[in-house]
XYZ file of C-alpha atoms in Angstrom:
322
model
C 112.246 131.243 37.061
C 109.387 128.847 36.148
C 105.559 128.730 36.725
C 103.710 125.758 38.169
C 103.140 124.466 34.579
C 106.884 124.579 33.872
C 106.856 127.705 31.649
C 109.976 129.953 31.943
C 109.340 133.641 32.759
C 111.701 136.450 31.653
C 114.192 137.418 34.421
C 113.480 140.526 36.480
C 115.385 143.590 35.135
C 116.220 145.046 38.551
C 119.931 145.520 37.778
C 119.159 147.317 34.517
C 116.668 149.651 36.213
C 119.165 150.454 38.981
C 121.850 151.174 36.414
C 119.552 153.478 34.479
C 118.639 155.267 37.705
C 122.282 155.724 38.644
C 123.125 157.015 35.179
C 120.202 159.443 35.252
C 121.105 160.623 38.757
C 124.741 160.971 37.785
C 123.794 162.978 34.712
C 121.616 165.284 36.784
C 124.409 165.789 39.311
C 126.876 166.575 36.542
C 124.439 169.064 35.053
C 123.949 170.721 38.453
C 127.709 170.837 39.026
C 128.226 172.326 35.563
C 125.591 175.011 36.201
C 127.198 175.854 39.548
C 130.623 176.138 37.957
C 129.197 178.333 35.211
C 127.539 180.630 37.753
C 130.756 180.777 39.795
C 132.783 181.592 36.681
C 130.335 184.314 35.656
C 130.425 185.783 39.157
C 134.221 185.758 39.071
C 134.305 187.473 35.680
C 131.818 190.055 36.920
C 134.027 190.824 39.923
C 137.118 191.038 37.702
C 135.428 193.203 35.080
C 136.061 196.615 36.743
C 139.764 195.868 37.261
C 140.107 194.369 33.779
C 138.407 197.445 32.310
C 140.776 199.702 34.235
C 143.818 197.768 32.983
C 142.501 197.915 29.427
C 141.657 201.633 29.473
C 144.575 202.940 31.535
C 147.365 200.508 30.596
C 146.832 198.528 27.400
C 145.295 201.332 25.336
C 147.909 203.971 26.357
C 150.756 201.556 25.584
C 149.271 200.863 22.152
C 148.850 204.605 21.519
C 152.481 205.241 22.545
C 153.711 202.508 20.214
C 151.665 204.019 17.385
C 153.003 207.511 18.088
C 156.603 206.289 17.848
C 156.160 206.360 14.062
C 154.358 209.733 14.004
C 155.677 213.292 13.942
C 153.216 215.230 16.115
C 153.502 218.537 17.920
C 150.008 218.209 19.478
C 148.758 221.143 17.367
C 148.817 219.827 13.817
C 147.682 216.407 12.633
C 150.124 213.529 13.189
C 152.363 212.789 10.218
C 153.726 209.303 9.583
C 157.538 209.206 9.492
C 158.131 205.500 10.113
C 161.297 204.108 11.659
C 163.345 207.175 10.711
C 162.191 208.871 13.897
C 163.147 205.841 16.006
C 166.624 205.716 14.469
C 167.011 209.471 14.962
C 166.147 209.222 18.667
C 168.379 206.202 19.280
C 171.337 208.044 17.748
C 170.629 211.381 19.450
C 173.573 212.309 21.734
C 171.261 214.203 24.096
C 169.024 211.166 24.576
C 172.009 208.853 25.031
C 173.431 211.300 27.560
C 170.135 211.246 29.437
C 170.292 207.438 29.508
C 173.818 207.602 30.909
C 172.777 210.066 33.609
C 169.815 207.840 34.495
C 171.965 204.730 34.876
C 174.462 206.673 36.994
C 171.612 207.944 39.158
C 170.255 204.409 39.583
C 173.724 203.187 40.491
C 173.780 205.747 43.301
C 170.231 205.499 44.603
C 169.300 201.807 44.418
C 172.229 200.275 46.376
C 172.155 203.101 48.934
C 168.395 202.849 49.414
C 168.502 199.074 49.888
C 171.497 199.201 52.251
C 170.153 202.064 54.394
C 166.655 200.571 54.389
C 168.059 197.246 55.582
C 170.120 198.947 58.286
C 167.134 200.941 59.539
C 164.979 197.808 59.522
C 167.523 195.899 61.622
C 167.785 198.757 64.111
C 164.017 199.243 64.312
C 163.314 195.562 65.061
C 165.454 195.448 68.198
C 162.556 196.397 70.475
C 164.256 199.545 71.738
C 162.100 202.206 73.384
C 160.860 204.760 70.854
C 160.903 202.337 67.925
C 157.294 203.079 66.944
C 158.033 206.818 66.868
C 161.082 206.340 64.648
C 159.137 204.038 62.300
C 156.563 206.772 61.904
C 159.178 209.455 61.294
C 160.987 207.564 58.520
C 157.706 206.861 56.712
C 156.464 210.477 56.733
C 158.655 211.595 53.765
C 157.458 208.640 51.695
C 153.757 209.404 52.220
C 154.295 213.106 51.503
C 154.054 214.671 48.038
C 157.449 214.395 46.284
C 156.984 217.707 44.481
C 156.251 219.567 47.710
C 159.285 218.022 49.389
C 161.368 218.907 46.361
C 160.362 222.557 46.742
C 161.342 222.456 50.420
C 164.720 220.927 49.624
C 165.309 223.487 46.889
C 164.888 226.202 49.507
C 167.272 224.350 51.839
C 169.957 223.846 49.169
C 169.492 227.093 47.247
C 172.754 229.040 46.835
C 171.025 232.367 47.490
C 168.744 232.579 50.502
C 169.007 228.853 51.175
C 168.836 227.489 54.695
C 172.035 225.449 54.410
C 173.997 228.415 53.016
C 172.718 230.570 55.865
C 173.794 227.979 58.442
C 177.357 227.520 57.150
C 177.766 231.226 56.474
C 178.753 231.170 52.802
C 177.201 230.452 49.418
C 176.806 226.739 48.605
C 176.248 226.205 44.890
C 175.154 222.576 45.164
C 172.174 222.618 42.804
C 174.000 224.613 40.130
C 177.183 222.569 40.265
C 177.692 220.045 37.425
C 179.456 217.796 39.928
C 177.135 217.987 42.947
C 173.711 218.524 41.382
C 173.063 214.836 40.597
C 174.231 213.589 44.046
C 171.969 216.242 45.609
C 168.966 214.976 43.648
C 169.908 211.401 44.556
C 170.098 212.364 48.238
C 166.628 213.943 48.178
C 165.146 210.914 46.395
C 166.874 208.597 48.864
C 165.608 210.591 51.853
C 162.125 210.558 50.320
C 161.903 206.804 49.655
C 164.103 205.004 52.185
C 161.159 204.674 54.587
C 159.281 202.661 51.954
C 162.186 200.222 51.663
C 162.675 199.884 55.401
C 158.986 199.053 55.943
C 159.240 195.953 53.767
C 162.480 194.853 55.380
C 160.941 195.354 58.835
C 158.032 193.113 57.834
C 160.432 190.512 56.435
C 162.656 190.493 59.535
C 159.670 190.198 61.876
C 158.448 187.199 59.848
C 161.656 185.222 60.510
C 160.777 182.374 62.940
C 162.199 183.313 66.359
C 163.023 179.691 67.214
C 165.547 179.627 64.350
C 167.270 182.724 65.708
C 167.264 181.242 69.215
C 168.820 178.024 67.897
C 171.545 180.023 66.176
C 172.237 181.930 69.384
C 172.476 178.665 71.353
C 174.933 177.332 68.773
C 177.148 180.339 69.455
C 176.433 182.403 66.320
C 176.971 186.124 66.786
C 174.622 188.849 65.529
C 176.489 189.344 62.248
C 176.744 185.614 61.567
C 173.064 185.128 62.367
C 172.041 187.966 60.075
C 174.263 186.826 57.205
C 173.480 183.102 57.386
C 169.846 183.080 58.525
C 168.060 186.422 58.311
C 169.382 187.531 54.937
C 168.586 184.262 53.083
C 165.047 184.392 54.459
C 164.781 188.014 53.284
C 165.537 187.183 49.655
C 161.863 187.265 48.539
C 161.568 190.695 50.144
C 164.901 191.750 48.666
C 163.757 190.725 45.188
C 160.531 192.730 45.485
C 162.286 195.772 46.930
C 165.017 195.707 44.271
C 162.547 195.523 41.390
C 160.288 198.272 42.716
C 163.222 200.507 43.645
C 164.753 200.253 40.170
C 161.397 201.021 38.544
C 160.836 203.973 40.874
C 164.345 205.311 40.165
C 163.709 205.189 36.422
C 160.510 207.197 36.923
C 161.922 209.979 39.115
C 160.518 213.260 37.854
C 159.089 215.432 40.634
C 162.381 215.976 42.446
C 164.206 216.901 39.219
C 161.389 219.249 38.239
C 161.481 220.996 41.616
C 165.241 221.047 42.251
C 167.148 221.519 38.996
C 164.858 221.361 35.975
C 167.315 218.973 34.342
C 170.319 221.286 34.731
C 172.997 222.290 35.037
C 174.302 221.278 31.593
C 171.803 218.388 31.506
C 173.673 216.724 34.376
C 170.366 215.883 36.110
C 168.327 215.275 32.959
C 166.966 211.892 33.984
C 165.028 209.899 31.421
C 161.566 210.679 32.816
C 162.392 214.391 32.873
C 163.860 214.236 29.354
C 160.680 212.585 28.043
C 158.584 215.335 29.621
C 160.812 218.095 28.229
C 160.800 216.578 24.743
C 157.013 216.286 24.709
C 155.798 219.445 26.432
C 158.694 221.899 26.145
C 159.987 221.006 22.690
C 156.623 219.875 21.317
C 157.905 216.558 19.902
C 155.428 214.030 21.238
C 156.445 211.372 18.731
C 160.096 211.506 19.804
C 159.010 211.477 23.457
C 156.984 208.310 22.803
C 160.061 206.637 21.294
C 161.965 207.460 24.477
C 159.089 206.141 26.602
C 159.062 202.903 24.608
C 162.823 202.552 25.134
C 162.342 203.059 28.867
C 159.597 200.399 28.885
C 161.881 197.915 27.127
C 164.727 198.675 29.540
C 162.494 198.220 32.579
C 161.104 194.933 31.279
C 164.622 193.691 30.535
C 165.981 194.738 33.931
C 163.040 193.122 35.723
C 163.506 189.904 33.735
C 167.223 189.791 34.555
C 166.491 190.359 38.242
C 163.865 187.610 38.180
C 166.270 185.147 36.553
C 168.976 186.055 39.075
C 166.775 185.671 42.150
C 164.730 182.702 40.913
C 167.195 180.056 42.112
C 168.367 182.075 45.093
C 165.059 182.835 46.807
C 164.679 180.782 49.971
C 161.393 180.541 51.842
C 162.581 178.145 54.529
C 165.737 176.495 55.784
C 164.753 172.919 54.996
């Protein structure tokens, strides 16, 4: 640009000013966005703080204390005394503890498949839309929402050899709870009766979530009820089956109330499940350190079983048919 005398003027710096304005505006927007993200993150941490504190106080700290006590000899009266890994080796080679593990695995082998199978069967029957379904759903859930210890006391009265309801009905003495052969199946039956409603609820929810148009298409194609269930319903229930299997195994490992009420671990330790054995070792024998070793073993077993189940179901879980 030139003046009337031919002198050249410096060019207008409009582009530079606009660029500076855009950069300044962009910087301010980034700062505002950063402050908003910071406030959102702080709000999220504040909302998570109570739950995180609960996990820390009631989960992480107790686990750390248990792991520390595995190396201590403590009867809860005197001061703990460090004994190192000798106590762990002693527990892992204790025939009574190994027998309790064997009884626990046998109990799980009885309860878990039966609970899943009966829960699935009840769920199928209770999703047919038959009259009275709501009443039956309520009835099968009542034992699960009731106190296991109270129900165990009731079942002990029913199965008691002397003065028991079942013995009175059949007219002769039934020594179920004092029989080395029948005591564990009796405990398994009570646990199964107590918890099968929990399992069936999840299967009912899973079956009702199956798209009805898929079932209608299978029916049009000539598939019968069994074929439809096996090829369509069951694959779509695998996420539910995985959850139910994991929680049922964990619950079976932690059965205590029914054993406490029915048999007290007898007869001849035939119902001495691991949770009961840990309790007896800690509070009846006064060996809290040994009990903590057993609890740590149970934790490792549960983590391993859950991991194996996850690896098994990971490639088999189907959320759709596409």
